[in-house]
Short mmCIF file of C-alpha atoms in Angstrom, two decimals:
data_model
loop_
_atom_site.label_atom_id
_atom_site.label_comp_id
_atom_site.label_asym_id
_atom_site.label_seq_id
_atom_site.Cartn_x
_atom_site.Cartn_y
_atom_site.Cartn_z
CA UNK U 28 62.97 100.39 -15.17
CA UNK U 29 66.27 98.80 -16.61
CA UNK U 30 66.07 97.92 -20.49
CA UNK U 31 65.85 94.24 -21.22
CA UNK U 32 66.86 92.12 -24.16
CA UNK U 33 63.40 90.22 -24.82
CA UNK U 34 63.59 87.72 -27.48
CA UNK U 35 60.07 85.97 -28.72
CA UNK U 36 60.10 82.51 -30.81
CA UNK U 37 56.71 81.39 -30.10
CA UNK U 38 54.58 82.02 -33.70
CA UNK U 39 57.60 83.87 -34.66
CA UNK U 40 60.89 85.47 -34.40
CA UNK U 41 61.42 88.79 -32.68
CA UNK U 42 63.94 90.38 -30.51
CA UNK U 43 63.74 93.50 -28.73
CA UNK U 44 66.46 95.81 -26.44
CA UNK U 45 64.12 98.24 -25.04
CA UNK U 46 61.80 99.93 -27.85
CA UNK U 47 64.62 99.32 -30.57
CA UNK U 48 64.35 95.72 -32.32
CA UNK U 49 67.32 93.51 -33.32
CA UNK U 50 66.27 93.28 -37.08
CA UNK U 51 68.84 90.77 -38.48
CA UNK U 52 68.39 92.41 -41.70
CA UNK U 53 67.74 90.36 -44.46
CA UNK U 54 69.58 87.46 -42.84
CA UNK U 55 66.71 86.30 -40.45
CA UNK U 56 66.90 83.09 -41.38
CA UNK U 57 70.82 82.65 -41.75
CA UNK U 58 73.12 80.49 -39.88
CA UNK U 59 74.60 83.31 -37.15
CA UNK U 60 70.56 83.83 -36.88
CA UNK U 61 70.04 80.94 -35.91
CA UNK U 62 72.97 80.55 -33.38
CA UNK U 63 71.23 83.24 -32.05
CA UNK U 64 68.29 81.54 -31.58
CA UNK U 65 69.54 78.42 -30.23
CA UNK U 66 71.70 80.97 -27.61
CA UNK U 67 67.97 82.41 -26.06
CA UNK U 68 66.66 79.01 -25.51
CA UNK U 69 68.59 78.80 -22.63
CA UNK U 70 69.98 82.57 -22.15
CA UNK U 71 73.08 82.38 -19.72
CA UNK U 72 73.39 78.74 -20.16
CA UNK U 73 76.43 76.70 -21.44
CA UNK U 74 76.11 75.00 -25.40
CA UNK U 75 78.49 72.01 -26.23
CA UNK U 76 80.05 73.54 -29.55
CA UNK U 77 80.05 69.51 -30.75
CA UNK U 78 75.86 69.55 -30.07
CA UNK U 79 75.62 73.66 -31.75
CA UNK U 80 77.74 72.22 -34.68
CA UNK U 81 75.21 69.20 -35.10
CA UNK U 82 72.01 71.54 -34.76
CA UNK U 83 72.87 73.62 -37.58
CA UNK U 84 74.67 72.02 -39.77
CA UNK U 85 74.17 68.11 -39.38
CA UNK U 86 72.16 67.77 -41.78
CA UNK U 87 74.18 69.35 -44.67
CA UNK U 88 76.76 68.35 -46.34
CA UNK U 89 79.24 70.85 -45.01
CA UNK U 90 83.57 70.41 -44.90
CA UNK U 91 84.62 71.25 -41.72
CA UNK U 92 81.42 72.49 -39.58
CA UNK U 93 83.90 73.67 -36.65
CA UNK U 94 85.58 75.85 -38.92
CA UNK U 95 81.75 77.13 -40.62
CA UNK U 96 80.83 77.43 -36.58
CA UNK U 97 83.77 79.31 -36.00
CA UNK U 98 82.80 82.12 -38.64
CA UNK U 99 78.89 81.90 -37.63
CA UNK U 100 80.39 83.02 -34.17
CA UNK U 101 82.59 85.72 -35.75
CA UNK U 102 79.88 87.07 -37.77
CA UNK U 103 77.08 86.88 -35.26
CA UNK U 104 79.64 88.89 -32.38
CA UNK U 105 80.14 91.76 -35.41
CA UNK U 106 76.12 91.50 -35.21
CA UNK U 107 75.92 92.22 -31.85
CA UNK U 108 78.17 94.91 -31.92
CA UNK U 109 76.26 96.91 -33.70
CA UNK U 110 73.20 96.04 -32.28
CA UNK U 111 71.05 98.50 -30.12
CA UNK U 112 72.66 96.34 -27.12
CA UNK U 113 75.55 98.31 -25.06
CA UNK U 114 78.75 97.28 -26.01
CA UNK U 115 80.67 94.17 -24.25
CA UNK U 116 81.79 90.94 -25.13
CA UNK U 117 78.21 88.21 -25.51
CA UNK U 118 79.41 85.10 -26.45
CA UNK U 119 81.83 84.02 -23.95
CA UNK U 120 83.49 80.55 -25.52
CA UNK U 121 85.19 78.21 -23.48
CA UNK U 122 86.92 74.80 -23.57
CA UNK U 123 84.30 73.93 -26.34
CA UNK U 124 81.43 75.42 -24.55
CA UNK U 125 79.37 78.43 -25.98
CA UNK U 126 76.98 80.42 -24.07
CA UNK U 127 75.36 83.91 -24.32
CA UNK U 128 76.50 86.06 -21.45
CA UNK U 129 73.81 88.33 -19.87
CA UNK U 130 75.25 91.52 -19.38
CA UNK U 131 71.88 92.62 -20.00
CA UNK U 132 68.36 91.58 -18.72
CA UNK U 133 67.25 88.76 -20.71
CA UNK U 134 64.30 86.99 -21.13
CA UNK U 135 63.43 84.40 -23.69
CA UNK U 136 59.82 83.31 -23.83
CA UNK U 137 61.10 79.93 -24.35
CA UNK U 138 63.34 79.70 -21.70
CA UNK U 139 60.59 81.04 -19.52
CA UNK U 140 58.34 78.06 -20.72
CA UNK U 141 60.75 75.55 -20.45
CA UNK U 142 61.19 76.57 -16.67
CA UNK U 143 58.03 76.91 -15.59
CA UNK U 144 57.89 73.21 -16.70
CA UNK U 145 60.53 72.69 -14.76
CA UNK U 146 58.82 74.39 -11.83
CA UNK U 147 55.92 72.35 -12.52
CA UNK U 148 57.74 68.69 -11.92
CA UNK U 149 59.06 69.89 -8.62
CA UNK U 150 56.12 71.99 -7.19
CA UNK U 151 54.15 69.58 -4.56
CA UNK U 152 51.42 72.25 -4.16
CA UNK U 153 48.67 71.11 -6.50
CA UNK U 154 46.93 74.42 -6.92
CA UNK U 155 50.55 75.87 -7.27
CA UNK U 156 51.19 73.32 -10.34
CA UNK U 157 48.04 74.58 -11.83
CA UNK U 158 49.27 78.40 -11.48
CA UNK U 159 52.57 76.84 -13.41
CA UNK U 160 50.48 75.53 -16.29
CA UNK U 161 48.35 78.67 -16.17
CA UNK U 162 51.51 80.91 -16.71
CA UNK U 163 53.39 78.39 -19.11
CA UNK U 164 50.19 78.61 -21.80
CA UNK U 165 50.25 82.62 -21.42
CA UNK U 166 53.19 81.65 -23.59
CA UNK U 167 52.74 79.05 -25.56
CA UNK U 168 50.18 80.31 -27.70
CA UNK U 169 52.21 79.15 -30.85
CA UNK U 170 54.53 77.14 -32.29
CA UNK U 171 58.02 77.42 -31.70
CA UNK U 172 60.16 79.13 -35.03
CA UNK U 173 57.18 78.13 -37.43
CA UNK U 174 59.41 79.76 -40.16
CA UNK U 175 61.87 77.41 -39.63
CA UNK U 176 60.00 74.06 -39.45
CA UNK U 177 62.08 72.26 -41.63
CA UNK U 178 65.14 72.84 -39.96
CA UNK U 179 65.99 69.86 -37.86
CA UNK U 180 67.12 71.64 -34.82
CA UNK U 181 63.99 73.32 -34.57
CA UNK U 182 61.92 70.21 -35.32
CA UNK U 183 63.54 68.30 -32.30
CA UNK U 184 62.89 71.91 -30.26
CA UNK U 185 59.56 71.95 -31.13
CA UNK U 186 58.90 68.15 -30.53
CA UNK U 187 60.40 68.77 -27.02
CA UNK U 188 58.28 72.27 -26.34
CA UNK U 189 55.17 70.14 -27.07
CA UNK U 190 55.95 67.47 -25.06
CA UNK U 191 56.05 69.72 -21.92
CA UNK U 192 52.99 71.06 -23.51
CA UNK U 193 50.65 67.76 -23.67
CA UNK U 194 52.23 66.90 -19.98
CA UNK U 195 51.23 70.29 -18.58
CA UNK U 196 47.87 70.49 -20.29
CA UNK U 197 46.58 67.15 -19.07
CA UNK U 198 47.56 67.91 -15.90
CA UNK U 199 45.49 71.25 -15.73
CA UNK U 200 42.72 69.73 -17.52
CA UNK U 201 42.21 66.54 -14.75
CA UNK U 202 42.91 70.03 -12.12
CA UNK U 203 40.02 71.81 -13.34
CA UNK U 204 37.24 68.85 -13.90
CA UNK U 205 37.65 67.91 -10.41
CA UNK U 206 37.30 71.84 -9.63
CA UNK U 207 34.34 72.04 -11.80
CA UNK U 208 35.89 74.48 -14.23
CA UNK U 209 34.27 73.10 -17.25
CA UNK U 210 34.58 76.93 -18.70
CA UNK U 211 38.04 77.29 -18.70
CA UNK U 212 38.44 73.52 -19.90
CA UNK U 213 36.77 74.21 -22.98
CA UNK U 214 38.97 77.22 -23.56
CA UNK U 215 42.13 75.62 -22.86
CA UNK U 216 40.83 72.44 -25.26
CA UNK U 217 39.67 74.53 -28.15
CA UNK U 218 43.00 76.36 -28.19
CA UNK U 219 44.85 72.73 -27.99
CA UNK U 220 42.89 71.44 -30.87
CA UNK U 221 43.78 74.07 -32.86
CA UNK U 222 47.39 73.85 -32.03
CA UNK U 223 47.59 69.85 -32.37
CA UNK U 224 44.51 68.84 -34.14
CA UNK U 225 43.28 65.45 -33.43
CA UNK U 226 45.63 64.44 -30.60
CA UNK U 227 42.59 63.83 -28.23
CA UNK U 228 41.70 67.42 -27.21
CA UNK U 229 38.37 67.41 -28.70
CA UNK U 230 37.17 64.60 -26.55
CA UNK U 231 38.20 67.21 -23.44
CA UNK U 232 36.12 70.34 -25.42
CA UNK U 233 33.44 67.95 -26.46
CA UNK U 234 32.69 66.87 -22.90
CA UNK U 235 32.75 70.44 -21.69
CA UNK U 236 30.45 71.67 -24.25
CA UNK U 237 28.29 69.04 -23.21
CA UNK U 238 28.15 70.10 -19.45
CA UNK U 239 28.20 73.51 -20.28
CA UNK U 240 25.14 72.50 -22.25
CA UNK U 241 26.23 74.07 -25.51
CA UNK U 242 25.06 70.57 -27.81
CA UNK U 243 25.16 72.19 -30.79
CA UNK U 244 28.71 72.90 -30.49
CA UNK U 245 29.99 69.74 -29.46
CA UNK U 246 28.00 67.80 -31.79
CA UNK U 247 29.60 70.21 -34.12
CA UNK U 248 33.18 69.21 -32.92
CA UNK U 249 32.30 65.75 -33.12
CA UNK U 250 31.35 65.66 -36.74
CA UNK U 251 34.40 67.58 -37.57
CA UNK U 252 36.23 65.12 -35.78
CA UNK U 253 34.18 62.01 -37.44
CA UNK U 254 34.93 63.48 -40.86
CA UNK U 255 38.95 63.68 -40.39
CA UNK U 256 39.04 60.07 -39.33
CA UNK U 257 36.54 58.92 -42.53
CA UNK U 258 39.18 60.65 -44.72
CA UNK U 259 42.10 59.30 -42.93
CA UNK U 260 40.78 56.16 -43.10
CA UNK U 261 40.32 55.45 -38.98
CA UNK U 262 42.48 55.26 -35.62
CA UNK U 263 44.50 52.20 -35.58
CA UNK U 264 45.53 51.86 -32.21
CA UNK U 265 43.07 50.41 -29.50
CA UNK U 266 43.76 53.50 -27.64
CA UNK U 267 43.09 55.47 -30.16
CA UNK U 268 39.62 53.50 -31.31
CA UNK U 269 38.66 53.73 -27.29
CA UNK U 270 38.86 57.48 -27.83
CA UNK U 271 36.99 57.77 -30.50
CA UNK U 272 34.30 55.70 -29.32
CA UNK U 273 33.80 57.61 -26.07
CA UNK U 274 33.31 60.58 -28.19
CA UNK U 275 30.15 58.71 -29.59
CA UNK U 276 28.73 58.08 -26.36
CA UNK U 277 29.62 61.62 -25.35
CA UNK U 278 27.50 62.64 -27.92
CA UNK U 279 24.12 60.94 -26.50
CA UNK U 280 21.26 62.98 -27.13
CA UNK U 281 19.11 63.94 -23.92
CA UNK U 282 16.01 62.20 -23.51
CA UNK U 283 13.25 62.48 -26.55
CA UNK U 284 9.72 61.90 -27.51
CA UNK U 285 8.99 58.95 -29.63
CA UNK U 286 8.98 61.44 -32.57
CA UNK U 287 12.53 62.89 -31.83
CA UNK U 288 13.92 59.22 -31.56
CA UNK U 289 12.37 57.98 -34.35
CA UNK U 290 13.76 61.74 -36.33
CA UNK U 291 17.25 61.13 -34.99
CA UNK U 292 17.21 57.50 -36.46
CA UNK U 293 15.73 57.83 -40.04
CA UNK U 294 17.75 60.87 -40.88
CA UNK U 295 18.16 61.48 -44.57
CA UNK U 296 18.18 58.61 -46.55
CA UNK U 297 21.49 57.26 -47.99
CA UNK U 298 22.73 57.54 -51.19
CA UNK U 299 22.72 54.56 -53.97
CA UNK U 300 25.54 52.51 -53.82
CA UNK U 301 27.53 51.03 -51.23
CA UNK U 302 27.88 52.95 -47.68
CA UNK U 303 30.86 54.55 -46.64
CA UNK U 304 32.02 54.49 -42.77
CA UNK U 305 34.64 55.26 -40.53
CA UNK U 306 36.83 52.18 -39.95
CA UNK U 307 35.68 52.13 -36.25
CA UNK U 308 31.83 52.27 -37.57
CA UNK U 309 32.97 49.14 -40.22
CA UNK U 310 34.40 46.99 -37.11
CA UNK U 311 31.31 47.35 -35.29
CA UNK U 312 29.05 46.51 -38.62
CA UNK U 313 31.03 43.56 -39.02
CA UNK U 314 31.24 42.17 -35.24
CA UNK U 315 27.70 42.54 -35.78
CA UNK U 316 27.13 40.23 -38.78
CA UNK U 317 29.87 37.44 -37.18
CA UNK U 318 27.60 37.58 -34.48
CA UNK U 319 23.97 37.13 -35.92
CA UNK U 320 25.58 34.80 -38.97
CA UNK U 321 27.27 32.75 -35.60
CA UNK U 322 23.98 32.09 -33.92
CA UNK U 323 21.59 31.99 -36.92
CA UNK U 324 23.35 30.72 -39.58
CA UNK U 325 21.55 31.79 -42.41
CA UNK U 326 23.58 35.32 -43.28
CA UNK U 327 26.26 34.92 -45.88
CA UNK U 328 28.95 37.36 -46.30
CA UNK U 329 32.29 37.96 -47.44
CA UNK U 330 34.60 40.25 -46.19
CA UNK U 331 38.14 41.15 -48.76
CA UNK U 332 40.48 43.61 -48.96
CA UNK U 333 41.12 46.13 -51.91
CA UNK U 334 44.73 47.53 -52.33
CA UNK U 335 45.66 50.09 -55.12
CA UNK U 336 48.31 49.40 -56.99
CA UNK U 337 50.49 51.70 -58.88
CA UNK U 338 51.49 52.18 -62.90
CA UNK U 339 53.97 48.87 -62.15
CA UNK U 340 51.60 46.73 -60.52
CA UNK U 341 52.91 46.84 -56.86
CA UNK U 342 50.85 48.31 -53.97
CA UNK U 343 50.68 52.36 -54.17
CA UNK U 344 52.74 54.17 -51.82
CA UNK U 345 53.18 57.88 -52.46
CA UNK U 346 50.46 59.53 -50.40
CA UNK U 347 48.98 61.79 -53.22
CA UNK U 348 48.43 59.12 -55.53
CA UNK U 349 47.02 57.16 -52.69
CA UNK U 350 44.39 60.15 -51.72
CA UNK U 351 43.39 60.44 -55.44
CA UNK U 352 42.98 56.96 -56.31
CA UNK U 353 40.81 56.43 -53.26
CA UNK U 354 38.25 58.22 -54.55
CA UNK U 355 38.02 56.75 -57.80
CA UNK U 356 38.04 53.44 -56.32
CA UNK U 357 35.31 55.01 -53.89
CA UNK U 358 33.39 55.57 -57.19
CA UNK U 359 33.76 52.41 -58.01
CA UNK U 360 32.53 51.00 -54.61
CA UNK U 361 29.08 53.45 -55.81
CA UNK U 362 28.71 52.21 -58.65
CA UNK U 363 29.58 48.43 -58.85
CA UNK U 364 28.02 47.83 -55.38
CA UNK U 365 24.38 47.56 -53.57
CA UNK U 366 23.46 49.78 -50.78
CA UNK U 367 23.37 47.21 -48.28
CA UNK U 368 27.13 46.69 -49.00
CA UNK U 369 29.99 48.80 -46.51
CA UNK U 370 33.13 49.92 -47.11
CA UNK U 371 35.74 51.88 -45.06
CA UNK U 372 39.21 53.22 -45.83
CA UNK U 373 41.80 51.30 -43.57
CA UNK U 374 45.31 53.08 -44.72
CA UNK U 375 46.36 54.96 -47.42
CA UNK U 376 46.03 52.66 -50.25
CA UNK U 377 43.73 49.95 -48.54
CA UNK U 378 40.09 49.71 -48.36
CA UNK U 379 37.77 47.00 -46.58
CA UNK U 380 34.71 45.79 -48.24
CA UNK U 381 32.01 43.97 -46.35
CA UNK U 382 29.52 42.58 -48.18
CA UNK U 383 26.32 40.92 -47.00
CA UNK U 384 24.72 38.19 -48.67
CA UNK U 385 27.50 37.44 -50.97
CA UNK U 386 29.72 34.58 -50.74
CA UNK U 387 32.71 32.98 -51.76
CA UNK U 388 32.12 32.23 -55.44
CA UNK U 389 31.52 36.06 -55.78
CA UNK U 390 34.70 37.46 -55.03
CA UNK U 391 35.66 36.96 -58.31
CA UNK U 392 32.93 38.66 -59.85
CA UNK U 393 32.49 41.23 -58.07
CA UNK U 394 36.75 42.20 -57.64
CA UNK U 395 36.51 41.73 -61.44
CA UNK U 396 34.13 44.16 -61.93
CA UNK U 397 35.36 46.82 -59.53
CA UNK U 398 38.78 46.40 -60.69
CA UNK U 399 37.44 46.96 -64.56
CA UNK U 400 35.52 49.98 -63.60
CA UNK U 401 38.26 51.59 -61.64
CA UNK U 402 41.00 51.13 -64.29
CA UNK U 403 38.10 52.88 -67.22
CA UNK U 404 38.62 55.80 -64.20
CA UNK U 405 42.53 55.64 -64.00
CA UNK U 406 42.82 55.63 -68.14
CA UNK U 407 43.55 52.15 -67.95
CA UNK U 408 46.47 52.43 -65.26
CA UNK U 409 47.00 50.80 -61.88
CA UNK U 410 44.11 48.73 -60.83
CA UNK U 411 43.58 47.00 -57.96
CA UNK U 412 44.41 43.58 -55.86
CA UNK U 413 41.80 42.00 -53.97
CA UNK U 414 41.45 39.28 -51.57
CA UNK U 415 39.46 37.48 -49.29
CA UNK U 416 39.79 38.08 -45.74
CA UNK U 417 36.22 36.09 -44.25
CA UNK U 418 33.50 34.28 -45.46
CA UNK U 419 32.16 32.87 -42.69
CA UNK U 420 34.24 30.18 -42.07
CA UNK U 421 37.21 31.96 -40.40
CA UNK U 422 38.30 33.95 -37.39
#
């Protein structure tokens, strides 16, 4: 069998001629390493040296980058000579265009992925476009150069890889629940969720666990799920609040006793202080209370907003000063506030407050007193701005 160059970039970086490995030395992650790279992406194929020069050094502030390209390509061809490859001339450059010339056998796992894909949009045969996917995610098991992520190249790469990715998957995944493959769905949705977390897979491995009748497990995955969109404070997007909602009624338990229902409803009971939701759970509270306060009349409430505001007074923005005030003001929320009250995080430095039997004469009070409280936590820095958002009388 002849000796092929095979060059891996999925989870990592290797590159093989035969049994003897292209090492790079100590230079893995250098410049002419990365020209490599971007070479076996598309072995054999044609680079713009305009769009090479931009992918490595457009982000830098470099002098002349065709000059620095010009030397990348000198010292990557003294590489290659001597490489474990046979001797000849690789990099073929002409009239501004750079390719890899494959005097060997090559083959690039990511090449080999992107073509599939390829094979996949103009296959007609449905079971064929399944075998496409099936191949592609023998694969893509990992992400593309994850020791380069910060590159910029790579980052546009690996945006582009899991694009295909997604399109593929979904594809496969509709292919197989009309097949009854509920098995293999779960599979290929656990190993998606652990790729892309929170992109939607669960809801796919959640509804196979559930015909598959493993309960435990997707109830498991769904309070995983829950608890990542508590701390991120919620979905914003209608699609994504659809989503998340049909993983609640996913979730229905099978039919009880009496005993069981009434079990599943009492639970454990709830903490002093105000509750804490997800911001899907706090739209539905608060439809709820519009609703009965609409046809009854006799409910007061107030709904207002809390923002956190940094050491100058203006609303917080850096993301770890966000997370870490939240939960002091979360404290807060605890202390200064009855348990029939709800609260839910709605971005990084906002939080909304719902609470019944209040009304409008008490926002003062009880911002006032949540503000004091949380600025005793902060040392007497930041604080809060509040505001009323419904007391009744509006929307």
């Amino acid at each position: 069998m002849a000796k092929k160059l095979l060059v891996k970039m999925f989870g990592g970086f290797s590159a093989r001629y035969g049994e003897e490995a292209l090492s790079f030395g100590r230079q893995r992650d250098s410049k002419f390493t990365q020209l490599f790279q971007i070479l076996m992406t598309r072995p054999g194929q044609g680079f713009d040296k305009r769009d090479i020069m931009e992918f490595l050094y457009g982000w830098e502030n470099v002098e002349d980058p065709n000059a620095s390209l010009n030397n990348t390509i000198f010292r990557l061809r003294k590489y290659l000579e001597a490489s474990p490859l046979p001797p000849g001339n690789y990099l073929i450059l002409n009239e501004g265009v750079l390719r890899f010339d494959c005097i060997v056998l090559v083959e690039s796992d990511a090449w080999k992925f992107e073509s599939l894909a390829g094979e996949f949009e103009g296959e007609q045969d449905r079971q064929k476009k399944a075998e496409c996917c099936e191949k592609a995610f023998e694969i893509y098991q990992k992400e593309f150069l994850p020791q380069l992520s910060s590159e910029q190249w790579v980052i546009e790469k690996s945006r582009e890889y899991q694009k295909m990715y997604a399109r593929l998957l979904k594809y496969l995944l509709c292919y197989l629940k009309e097949e009854g493959d509920y098995k293999r769905i779960e599979s290929l949705s656990a190993k998606a969720a652990e790729l892309y977390p929170y992109e939607g897979w669960e809801g796919w491995r959640i509804e196979s666990l559930i015909v598959l009748g493993r309960r435990k497990e997707a109830e498991k995955v769904y309070r995983e799920t829950a608890a990542y969109v508590q701390k991120m404070g919620g979905f914003f997007s209608k699609n994504q609040q659809a989503w998340f909602r049909k993983l609640g009624d996913w979730m229905q338990q099978p039919e009880g006793t009496t005993e069981d229902i009434e079990k599943c409803l009492m639970g454990l009971e709830p903490e002093e202080g105000a509750y804490s939701c997800t911001l899907p759970g706090f739209l539905d509270c608060f439809r709820m209370v519009k609703r009965t306060a609409a046809r009854e009349g006799t409910i007061s409430f107030i709904l207002f907003l809390c923002t956190i505001l940094d050491a100058e007074g203006h609303p917080a923005s850096e993301r770890e000063y966000c997370k870490k005030q939240g939960k002091k003001l979360c404290t807060s929320f605890k202390a200064h506030l009855r348990r029939g009250d709800i609260y839910a995080k709605y971005s990084e430095n906002q939080y909304l407050l719902l609470c019944i039997g209040a009304g409008k004469k008490n926002v003062s009070d009880i911002g006032m007193r949540i503000d004091r409280d949380f600025r005793k936590l902060c040392g007497g820095r930041g604080g809060i701005n509040y505001c009323l958002l419904d007391d009744g009388s509006m929307w």
